[in-house]
CSV table of C-alpha atoms in Angstrom, one decimal:
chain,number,residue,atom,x,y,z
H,13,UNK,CA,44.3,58.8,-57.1
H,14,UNK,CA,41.0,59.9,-56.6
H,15,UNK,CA,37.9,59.0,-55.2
H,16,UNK,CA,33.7,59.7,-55.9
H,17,UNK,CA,31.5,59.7,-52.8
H,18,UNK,CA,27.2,60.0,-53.1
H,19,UNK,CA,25.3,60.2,-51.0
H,20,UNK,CA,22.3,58.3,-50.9
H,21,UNK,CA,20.0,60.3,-48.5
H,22,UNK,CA,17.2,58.3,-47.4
H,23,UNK,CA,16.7,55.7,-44.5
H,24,UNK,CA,13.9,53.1,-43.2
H,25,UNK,CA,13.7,54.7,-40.0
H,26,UNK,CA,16.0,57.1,-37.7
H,27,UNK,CA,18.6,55.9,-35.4
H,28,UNK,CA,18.1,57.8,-32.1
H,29,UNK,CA,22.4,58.9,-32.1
H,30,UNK,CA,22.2,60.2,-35.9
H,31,UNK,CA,22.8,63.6,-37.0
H,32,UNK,CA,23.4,63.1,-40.9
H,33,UNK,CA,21.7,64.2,-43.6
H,34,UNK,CA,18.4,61.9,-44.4
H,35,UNK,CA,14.6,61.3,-45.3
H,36,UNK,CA,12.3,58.6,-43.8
H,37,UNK,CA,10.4,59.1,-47.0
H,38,UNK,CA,11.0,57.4,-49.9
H,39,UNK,CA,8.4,59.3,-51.9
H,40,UNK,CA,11.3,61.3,-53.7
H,41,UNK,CA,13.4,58.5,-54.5
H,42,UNK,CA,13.3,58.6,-58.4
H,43,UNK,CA,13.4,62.3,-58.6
H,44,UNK,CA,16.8,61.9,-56.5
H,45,UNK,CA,18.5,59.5,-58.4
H,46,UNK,CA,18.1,61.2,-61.6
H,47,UNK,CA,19.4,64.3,-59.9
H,48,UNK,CA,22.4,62.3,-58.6
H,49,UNK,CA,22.9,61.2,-62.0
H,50,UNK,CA,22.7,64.3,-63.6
H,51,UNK,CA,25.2,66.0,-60.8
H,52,UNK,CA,27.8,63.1,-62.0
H,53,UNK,CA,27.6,64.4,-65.7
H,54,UNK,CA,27.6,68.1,-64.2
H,55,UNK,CA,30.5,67.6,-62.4
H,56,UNK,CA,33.0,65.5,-64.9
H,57,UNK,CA,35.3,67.9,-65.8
H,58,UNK,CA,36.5,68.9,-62.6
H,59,UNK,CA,38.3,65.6,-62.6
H,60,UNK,CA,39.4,65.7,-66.0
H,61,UNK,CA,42.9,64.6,-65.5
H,62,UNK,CA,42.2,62.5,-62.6
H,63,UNK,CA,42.0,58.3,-62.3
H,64,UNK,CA,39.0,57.4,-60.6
H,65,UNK,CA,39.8,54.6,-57.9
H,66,UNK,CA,37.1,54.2,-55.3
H,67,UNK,CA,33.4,54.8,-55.3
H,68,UNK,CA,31.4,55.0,-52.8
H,69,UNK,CA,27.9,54.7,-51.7
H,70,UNK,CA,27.2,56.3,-48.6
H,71,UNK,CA,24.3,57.7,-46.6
H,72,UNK,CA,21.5,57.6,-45.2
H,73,UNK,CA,20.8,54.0,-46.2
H,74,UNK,CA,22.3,52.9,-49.8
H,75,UNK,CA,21.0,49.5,-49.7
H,76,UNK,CA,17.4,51.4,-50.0
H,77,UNK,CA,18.1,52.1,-52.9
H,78,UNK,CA,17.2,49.1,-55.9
H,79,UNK,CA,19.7,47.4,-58.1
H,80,UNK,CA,18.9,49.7,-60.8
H,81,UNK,CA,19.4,52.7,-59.2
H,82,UNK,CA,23.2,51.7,-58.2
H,83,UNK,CA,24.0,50.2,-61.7
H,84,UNK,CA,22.7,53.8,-63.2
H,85,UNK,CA,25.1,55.9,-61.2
H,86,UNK,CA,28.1,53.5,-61.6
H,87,UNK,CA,27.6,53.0,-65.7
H,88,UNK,CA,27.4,56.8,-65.8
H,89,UNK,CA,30.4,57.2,-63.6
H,90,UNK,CA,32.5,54.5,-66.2
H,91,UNK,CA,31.2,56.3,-68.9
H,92,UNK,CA,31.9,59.9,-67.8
H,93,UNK,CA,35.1,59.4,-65.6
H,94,UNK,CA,38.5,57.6,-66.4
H,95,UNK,CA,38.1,54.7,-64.2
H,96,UNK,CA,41.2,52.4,-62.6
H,97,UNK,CA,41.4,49.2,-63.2
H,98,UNK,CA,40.0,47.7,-60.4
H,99,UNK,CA,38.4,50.7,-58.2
H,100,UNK,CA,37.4,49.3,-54.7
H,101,UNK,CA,33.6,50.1,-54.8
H,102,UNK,CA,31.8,49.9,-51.5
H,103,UNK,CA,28.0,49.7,-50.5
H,104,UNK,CA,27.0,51.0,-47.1
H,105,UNK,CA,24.3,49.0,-46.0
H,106,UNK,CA,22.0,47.8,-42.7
H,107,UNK,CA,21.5,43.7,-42.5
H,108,UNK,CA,17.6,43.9,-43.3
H,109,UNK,CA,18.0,44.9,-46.5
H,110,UNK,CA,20.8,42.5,-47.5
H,111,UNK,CA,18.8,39.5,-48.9
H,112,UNK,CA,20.6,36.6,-50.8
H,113,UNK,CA,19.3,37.7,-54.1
H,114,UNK,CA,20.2,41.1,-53.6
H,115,UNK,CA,23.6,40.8,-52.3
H,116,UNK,CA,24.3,38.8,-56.2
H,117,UNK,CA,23.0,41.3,-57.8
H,118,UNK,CA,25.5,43.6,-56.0
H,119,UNK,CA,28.1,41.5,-56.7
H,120,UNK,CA,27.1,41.3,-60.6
H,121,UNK,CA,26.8,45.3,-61.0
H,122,UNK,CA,30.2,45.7,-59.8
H,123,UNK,CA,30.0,46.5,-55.8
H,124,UNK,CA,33.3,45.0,-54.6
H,125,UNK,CA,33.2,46.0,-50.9
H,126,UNK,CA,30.1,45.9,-48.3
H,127,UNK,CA,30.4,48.3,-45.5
H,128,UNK,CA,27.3,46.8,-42.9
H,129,UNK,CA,25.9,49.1,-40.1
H,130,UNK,CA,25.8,46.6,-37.1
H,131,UNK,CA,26.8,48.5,-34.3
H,132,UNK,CA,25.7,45.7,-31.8
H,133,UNK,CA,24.7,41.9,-31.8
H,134,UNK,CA,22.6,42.6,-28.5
H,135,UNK,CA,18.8,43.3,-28.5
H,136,UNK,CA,18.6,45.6,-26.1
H,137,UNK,CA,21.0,47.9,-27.6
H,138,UNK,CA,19.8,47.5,-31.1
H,139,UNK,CA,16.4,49.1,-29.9
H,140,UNK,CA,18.3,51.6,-27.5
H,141,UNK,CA,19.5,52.7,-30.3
H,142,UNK,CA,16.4,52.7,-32.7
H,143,UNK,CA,18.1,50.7,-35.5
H,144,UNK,CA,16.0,49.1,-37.8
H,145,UNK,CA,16.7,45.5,-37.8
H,146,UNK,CA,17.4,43.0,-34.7
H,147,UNK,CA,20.1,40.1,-33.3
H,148,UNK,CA,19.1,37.5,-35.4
H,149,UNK,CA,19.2,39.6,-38.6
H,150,UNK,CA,22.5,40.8,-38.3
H,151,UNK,CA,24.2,37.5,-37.6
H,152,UNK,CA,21.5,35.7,-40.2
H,153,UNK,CA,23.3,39.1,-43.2
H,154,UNK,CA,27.1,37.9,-42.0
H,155,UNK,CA,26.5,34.6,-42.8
H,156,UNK,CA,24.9,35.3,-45.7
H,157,UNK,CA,27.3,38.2,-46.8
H,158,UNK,CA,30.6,36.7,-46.4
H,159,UNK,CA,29.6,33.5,-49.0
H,160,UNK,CA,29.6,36.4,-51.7
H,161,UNK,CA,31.8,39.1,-50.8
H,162,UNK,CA,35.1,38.8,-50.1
H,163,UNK,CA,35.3,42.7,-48.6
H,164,UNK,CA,33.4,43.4,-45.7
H,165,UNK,CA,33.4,46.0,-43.1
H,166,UNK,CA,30.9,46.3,-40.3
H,167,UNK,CA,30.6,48.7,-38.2
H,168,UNK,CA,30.5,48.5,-33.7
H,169,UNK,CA,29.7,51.3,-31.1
H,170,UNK,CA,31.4,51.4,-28.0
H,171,UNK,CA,30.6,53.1,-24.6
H,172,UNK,CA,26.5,52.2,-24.4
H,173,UNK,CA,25.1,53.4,-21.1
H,174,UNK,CA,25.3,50.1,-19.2
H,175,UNK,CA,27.3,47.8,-21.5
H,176,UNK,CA,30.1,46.0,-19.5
H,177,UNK,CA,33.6,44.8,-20.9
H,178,UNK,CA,32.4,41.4,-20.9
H,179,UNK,CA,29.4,41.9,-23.2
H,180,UNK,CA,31.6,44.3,-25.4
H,181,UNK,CA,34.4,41.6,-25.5
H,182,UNK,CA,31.5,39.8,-26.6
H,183,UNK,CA,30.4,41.5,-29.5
H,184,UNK,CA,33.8,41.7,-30.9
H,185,UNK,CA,34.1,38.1,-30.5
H,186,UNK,CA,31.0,38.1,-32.6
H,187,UNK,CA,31.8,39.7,-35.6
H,188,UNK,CA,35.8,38.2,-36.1
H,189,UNK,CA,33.8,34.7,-35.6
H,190,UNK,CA,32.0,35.6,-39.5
H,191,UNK,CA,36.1,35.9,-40.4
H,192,UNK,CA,35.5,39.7,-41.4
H,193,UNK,CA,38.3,41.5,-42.4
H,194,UNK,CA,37.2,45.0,-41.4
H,195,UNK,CA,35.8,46.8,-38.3
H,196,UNK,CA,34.9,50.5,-37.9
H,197,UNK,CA,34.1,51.3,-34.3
H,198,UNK,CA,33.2,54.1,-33.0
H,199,UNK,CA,32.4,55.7,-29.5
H,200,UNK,CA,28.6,56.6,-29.1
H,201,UNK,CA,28.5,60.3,-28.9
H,202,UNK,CA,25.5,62.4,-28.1
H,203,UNK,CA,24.7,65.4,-30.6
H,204,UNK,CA,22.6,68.1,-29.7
H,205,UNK,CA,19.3,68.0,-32.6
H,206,UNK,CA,19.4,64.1,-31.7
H,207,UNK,CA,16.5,61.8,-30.2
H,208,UNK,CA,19.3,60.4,-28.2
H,209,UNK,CA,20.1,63.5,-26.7
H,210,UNK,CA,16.7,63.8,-25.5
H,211,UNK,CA,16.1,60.7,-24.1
H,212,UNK,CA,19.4,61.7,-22.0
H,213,UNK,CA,18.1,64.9,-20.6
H,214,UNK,CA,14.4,63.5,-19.7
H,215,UNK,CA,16.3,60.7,-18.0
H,216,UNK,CA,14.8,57.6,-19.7
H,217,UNK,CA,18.5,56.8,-21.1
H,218,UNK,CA,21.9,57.2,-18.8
H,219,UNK,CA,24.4,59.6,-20.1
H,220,UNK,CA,27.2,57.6,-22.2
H,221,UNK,CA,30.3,57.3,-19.3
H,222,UNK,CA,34.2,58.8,-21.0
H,223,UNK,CA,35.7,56.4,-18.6
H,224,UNK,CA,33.7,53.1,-19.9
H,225,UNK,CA,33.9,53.9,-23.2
H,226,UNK,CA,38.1,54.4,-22.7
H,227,UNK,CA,38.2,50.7,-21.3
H,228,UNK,CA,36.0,49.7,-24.4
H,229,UNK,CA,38.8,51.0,-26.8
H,230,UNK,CA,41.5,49.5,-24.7
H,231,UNK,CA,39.6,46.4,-25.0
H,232,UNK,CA,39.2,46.9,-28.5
H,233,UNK,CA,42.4,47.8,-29.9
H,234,UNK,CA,44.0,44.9,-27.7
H,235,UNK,CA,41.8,42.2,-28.9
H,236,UNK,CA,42.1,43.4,-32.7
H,237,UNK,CA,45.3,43.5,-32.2
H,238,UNK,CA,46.0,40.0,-31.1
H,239,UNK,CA,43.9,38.8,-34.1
H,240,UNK,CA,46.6,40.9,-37.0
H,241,UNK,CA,44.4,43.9,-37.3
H,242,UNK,CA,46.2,46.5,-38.2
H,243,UNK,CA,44.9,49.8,-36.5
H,244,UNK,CA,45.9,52.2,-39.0
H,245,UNK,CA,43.3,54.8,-38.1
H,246,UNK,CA,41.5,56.1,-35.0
H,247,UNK,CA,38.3,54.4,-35.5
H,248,UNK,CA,39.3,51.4,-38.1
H,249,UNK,CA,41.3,48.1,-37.9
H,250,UNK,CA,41.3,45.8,-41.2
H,251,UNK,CA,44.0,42.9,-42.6
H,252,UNK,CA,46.8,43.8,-44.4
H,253,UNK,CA,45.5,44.4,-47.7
H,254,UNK,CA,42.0,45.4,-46.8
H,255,UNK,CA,42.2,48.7,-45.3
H,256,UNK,CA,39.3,51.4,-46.9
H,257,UNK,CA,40.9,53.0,-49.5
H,258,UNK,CA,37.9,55.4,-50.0
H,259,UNK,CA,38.5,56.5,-46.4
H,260,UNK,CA,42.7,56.3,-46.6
H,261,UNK,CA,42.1,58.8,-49.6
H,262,UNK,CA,40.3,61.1,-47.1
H,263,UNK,CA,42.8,60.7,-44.7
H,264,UNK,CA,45.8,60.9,-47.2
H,265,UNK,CA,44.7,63.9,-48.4
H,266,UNK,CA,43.1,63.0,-52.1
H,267,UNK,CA,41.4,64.6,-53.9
H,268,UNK,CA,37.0,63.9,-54.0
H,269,UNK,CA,33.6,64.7,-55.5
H,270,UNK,CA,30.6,64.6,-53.4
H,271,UNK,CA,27.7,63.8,-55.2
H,272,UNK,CA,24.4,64.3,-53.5
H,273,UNK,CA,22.7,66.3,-50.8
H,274,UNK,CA,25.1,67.7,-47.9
H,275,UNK,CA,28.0,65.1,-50.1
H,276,UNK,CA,31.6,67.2,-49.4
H,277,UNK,CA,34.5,67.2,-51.9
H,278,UNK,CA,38.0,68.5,-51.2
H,279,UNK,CA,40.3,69.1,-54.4
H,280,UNK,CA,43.1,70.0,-52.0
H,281,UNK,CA,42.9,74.1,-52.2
H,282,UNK,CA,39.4,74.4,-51.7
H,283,UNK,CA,36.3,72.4,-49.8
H,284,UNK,CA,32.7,72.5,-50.8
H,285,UNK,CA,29.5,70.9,-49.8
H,286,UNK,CA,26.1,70.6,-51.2
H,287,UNK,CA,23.1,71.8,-49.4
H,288,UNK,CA,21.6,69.9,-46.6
H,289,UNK,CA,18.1,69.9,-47.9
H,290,UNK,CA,16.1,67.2,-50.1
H,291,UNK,CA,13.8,69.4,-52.1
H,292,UNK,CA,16.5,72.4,-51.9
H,293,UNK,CA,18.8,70.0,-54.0
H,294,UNK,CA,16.7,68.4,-56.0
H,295,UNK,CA,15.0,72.0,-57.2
H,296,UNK,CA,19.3,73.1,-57.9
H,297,UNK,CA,19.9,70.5,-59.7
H,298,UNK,CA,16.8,70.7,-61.6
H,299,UNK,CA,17.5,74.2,-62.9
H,300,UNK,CA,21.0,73.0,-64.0
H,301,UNK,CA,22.9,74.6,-60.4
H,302,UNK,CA,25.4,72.8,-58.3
H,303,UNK,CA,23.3,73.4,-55.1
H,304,UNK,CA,27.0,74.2,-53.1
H,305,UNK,CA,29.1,76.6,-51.2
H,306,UNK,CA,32.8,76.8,-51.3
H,307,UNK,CA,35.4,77.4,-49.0
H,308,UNK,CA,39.3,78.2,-49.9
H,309,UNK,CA,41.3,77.0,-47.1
H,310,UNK,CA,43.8,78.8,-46.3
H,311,UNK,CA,47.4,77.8,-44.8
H,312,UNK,CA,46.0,77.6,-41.4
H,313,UNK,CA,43.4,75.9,-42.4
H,314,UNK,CA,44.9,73.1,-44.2
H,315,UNK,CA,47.7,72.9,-41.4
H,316,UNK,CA,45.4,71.8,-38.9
H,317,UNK,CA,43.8,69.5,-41.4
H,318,UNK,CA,47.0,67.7,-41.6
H,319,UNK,CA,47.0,67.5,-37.9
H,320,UNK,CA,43.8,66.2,-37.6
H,321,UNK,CA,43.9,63.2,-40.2
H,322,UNK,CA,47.9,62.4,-39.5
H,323,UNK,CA,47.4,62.0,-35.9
H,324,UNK,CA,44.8,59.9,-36.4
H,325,UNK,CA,46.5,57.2,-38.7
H,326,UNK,CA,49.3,55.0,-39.1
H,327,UNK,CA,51.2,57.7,-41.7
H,328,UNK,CA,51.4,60.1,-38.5
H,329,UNK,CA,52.3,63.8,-38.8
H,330,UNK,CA,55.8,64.0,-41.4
H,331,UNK,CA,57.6,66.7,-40.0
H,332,UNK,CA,59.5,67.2,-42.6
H,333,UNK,CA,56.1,67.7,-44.7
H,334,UNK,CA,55.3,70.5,-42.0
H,335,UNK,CA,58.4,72.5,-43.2
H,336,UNK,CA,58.3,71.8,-46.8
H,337,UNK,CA,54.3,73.0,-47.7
H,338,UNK,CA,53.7,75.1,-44.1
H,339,UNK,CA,57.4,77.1,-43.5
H,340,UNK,CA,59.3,76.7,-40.3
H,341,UNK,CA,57.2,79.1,-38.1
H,342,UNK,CA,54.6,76.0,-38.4
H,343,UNK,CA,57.5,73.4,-37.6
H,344,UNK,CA,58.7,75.5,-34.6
H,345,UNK,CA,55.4,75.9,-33.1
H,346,UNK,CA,54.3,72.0,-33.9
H,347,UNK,CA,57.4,71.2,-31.6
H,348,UNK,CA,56.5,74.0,-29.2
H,349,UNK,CA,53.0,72.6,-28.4
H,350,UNK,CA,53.8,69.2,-29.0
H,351,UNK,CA,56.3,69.0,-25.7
H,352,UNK,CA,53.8,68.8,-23.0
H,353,UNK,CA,52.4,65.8,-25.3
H,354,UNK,CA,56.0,63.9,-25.1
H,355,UNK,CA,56.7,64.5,-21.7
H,356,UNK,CA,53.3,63.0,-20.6
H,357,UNK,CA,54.1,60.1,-22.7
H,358,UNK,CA,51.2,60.8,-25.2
H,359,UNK,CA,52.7,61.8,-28.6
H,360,UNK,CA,56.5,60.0,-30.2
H,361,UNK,CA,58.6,61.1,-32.5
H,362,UNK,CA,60.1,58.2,-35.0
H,363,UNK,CA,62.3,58.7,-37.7
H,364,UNK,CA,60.5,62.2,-38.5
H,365,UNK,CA,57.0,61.6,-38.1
H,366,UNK,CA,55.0,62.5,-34.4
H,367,UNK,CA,52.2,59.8,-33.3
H,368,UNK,CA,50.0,59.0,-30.8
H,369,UNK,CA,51.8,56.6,-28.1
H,370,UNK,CA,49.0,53.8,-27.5
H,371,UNK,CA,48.1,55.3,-24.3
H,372,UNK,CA,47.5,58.7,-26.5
H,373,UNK,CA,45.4,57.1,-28.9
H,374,UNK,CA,42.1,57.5,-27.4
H,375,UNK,CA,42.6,61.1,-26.6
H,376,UNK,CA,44.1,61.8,-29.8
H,377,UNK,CA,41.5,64.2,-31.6
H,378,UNK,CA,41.6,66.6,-28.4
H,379,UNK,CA,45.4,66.2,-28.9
H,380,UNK,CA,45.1,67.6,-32.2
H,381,UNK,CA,43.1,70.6,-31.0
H,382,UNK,CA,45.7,72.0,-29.0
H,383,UNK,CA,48.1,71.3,-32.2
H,384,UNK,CA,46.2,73.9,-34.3
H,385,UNK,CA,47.5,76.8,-35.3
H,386,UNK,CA,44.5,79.2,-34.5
H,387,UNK,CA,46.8,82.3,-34.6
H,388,UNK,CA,49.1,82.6,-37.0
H,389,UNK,CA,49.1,85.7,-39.3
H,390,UNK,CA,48.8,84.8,-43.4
């Protein structure tokens, strides 16, 4: 199983928490997705043996992009790439652009799965945060979205400066009332090159509280929970049979192509990443260059990786897979570093494989750091 991931690098405007890779301008738009296209073709023989089972459409803003532009990269993707039979294909998009007419055409070019940014059903945090459309819209999208796709996901942030468990309980409330079947949720964080940052250090916005944004996962995972969500990774709870399979391929350790600007793909020995830069791209790609850098990871490297994704899901760390592909200097000091964990009632071992208890859950990627094996001599 493997997966294709582009990256569709432009936006309407920019959220003030966002630190990925996008353009305000749309003035480049046709130049990009002919470049995207022509990466696709570029890049077809590096999965040569491989089925192709989930595509994806991430960003930026995907659902900027017009019907036409989709349809070209997924008929190029059928015709250049053995495709499964029924590959989950999944749209990220923000409710303004998801009108009636354009969420059928969706449906008719193939897109099986919506992924919609809401992040809040309150007013006040939807222009905190500097997203683009309002309340009304993203309620207005859910009603509309759910009478034509089966497979939603929408994404909520937790721990808002100021948001109280009630209005949080709230939003949740909100979204399982449109009977989705997915949620990504994720804690507001503040990176540095952000507006959000700013606004923090000049005082106009209070710095996001650890403790709050703790109860809001609590609150979360319990009330999820309760309505059979399964929480099968860190940040995302869907119904049995409607877990991300683009993201469990990530997590699983699969094999994927990036296509795109600053897009990442991992064939399991080695990581790359395209360049971070519209024009930069563009110009590569033009003069028939993969714009990327690679990286060989090496054993540490792909130990800790291991670490980092296992702990976060339902699959858990396999110990046994620890002494099998790592050696059993990796097992011993996995055991060795994973004590204090036990003993505190933070990590478990069952039947072979260490997870996070549930009162370890929320701390579970600083868990993971002290894990690593930073080191070890190969």
């Amino acid at each position: 199983m493997s997966g294709i991931y582009i990256h569709i690098p432009f936006c309407k405007q920019a959220c003030h928490y966002c630190d990925f890779h996008f353009s305000t301008s749309m003035k480049k738009k046709e130049e990009m997705v002919l470049a995207i296209a022509k990466e696709l073709q570029m890049r077809k023989s590096e999965f040569h043996n491989e089925l192709v089972e989930t595509i994806y459409f991430g960003g930026g803003t995907p659902s900027r992009l017009q019907i036409a532009d989709l349809r070209l990269q997924i008929d190029l993707i059928y015709k250049n790439y053995q495709v499964a039979k029924n590959p989950e294909i999944t749209l990220e998009a923000n409710p303004d652009d998801l009108s009636v007419e354009y969420l059928i055409e969706l449906s008719k070019i193939g897109i099986n799965r919506l992924s919609i940014g809401i992040q809040s059903f309150f007013e006040d945090d939807l222009v905190m945060m500097n997203r683009a459309h309002n309340s009304a819209e993203a309620k207005k999208c859910l009603e509309e979205a759910t009478q034509y796709f089966d497979n939603i996901s929408l994404d909520l942030i937790y721990g808002i400066p100021g948001m109280s468990n009630e209005k949080w309980k709230q939003n949740i409330e909100t979204a399982l009332s449109f009977g989705i079947r997915h949620i990504s949720s994720y804690a507001l964080t503040v990176e540095p090159k952000t507006a959000l940052n700013k606004l923090i250090q000049t005082g106009k916005i209070a710095k996001p509280n650890d403790e709050s944004a703790q109860e809001h996962f609590a609150i979360l995972v319990e009330t999820l929970e309760a309505n059979n969500f399964i929480h099968y990774e860190l940040s995302n709870f869907g119904k049995t049979n409607y877990f991300s399979k683009n993201n469990s391929a990530y997590w699983l350790g699969k094999k994927y192509i990036g296509i795109g600007p600053s897009a990442h793909s991992y064939d399991g020995i080695s990581r790359s990443w395209n360049v971070s830069n519209n024009s930069l791209y563009l110009k590569s790609i033009q003069e028939d260059k993969l714009p990327n850098e690679i990286e060989i990871l090496s054993v540490n490297d792909r130990y800790n990786e291991y670490i980092m994704t296992g702990l976060r899901t339902i699959w858990g760390v396999s110990l046994n897979r620890i002494e099998t592909e790592f050696g059993t200097e990796y097992l011993d000091y996995l055991h060795k570093q994973a004590q204090k964990f036990i003993s505190d009632d933070l990590l478990f071992i069952d039947d072979g494989i260490l997870k996070p208890t549930p009162k370890g859950k929320f701390l579970t990627d600083g868990i993971a750091s002290d894990l690593f094996y930073l080191n070890l001599k190969v």
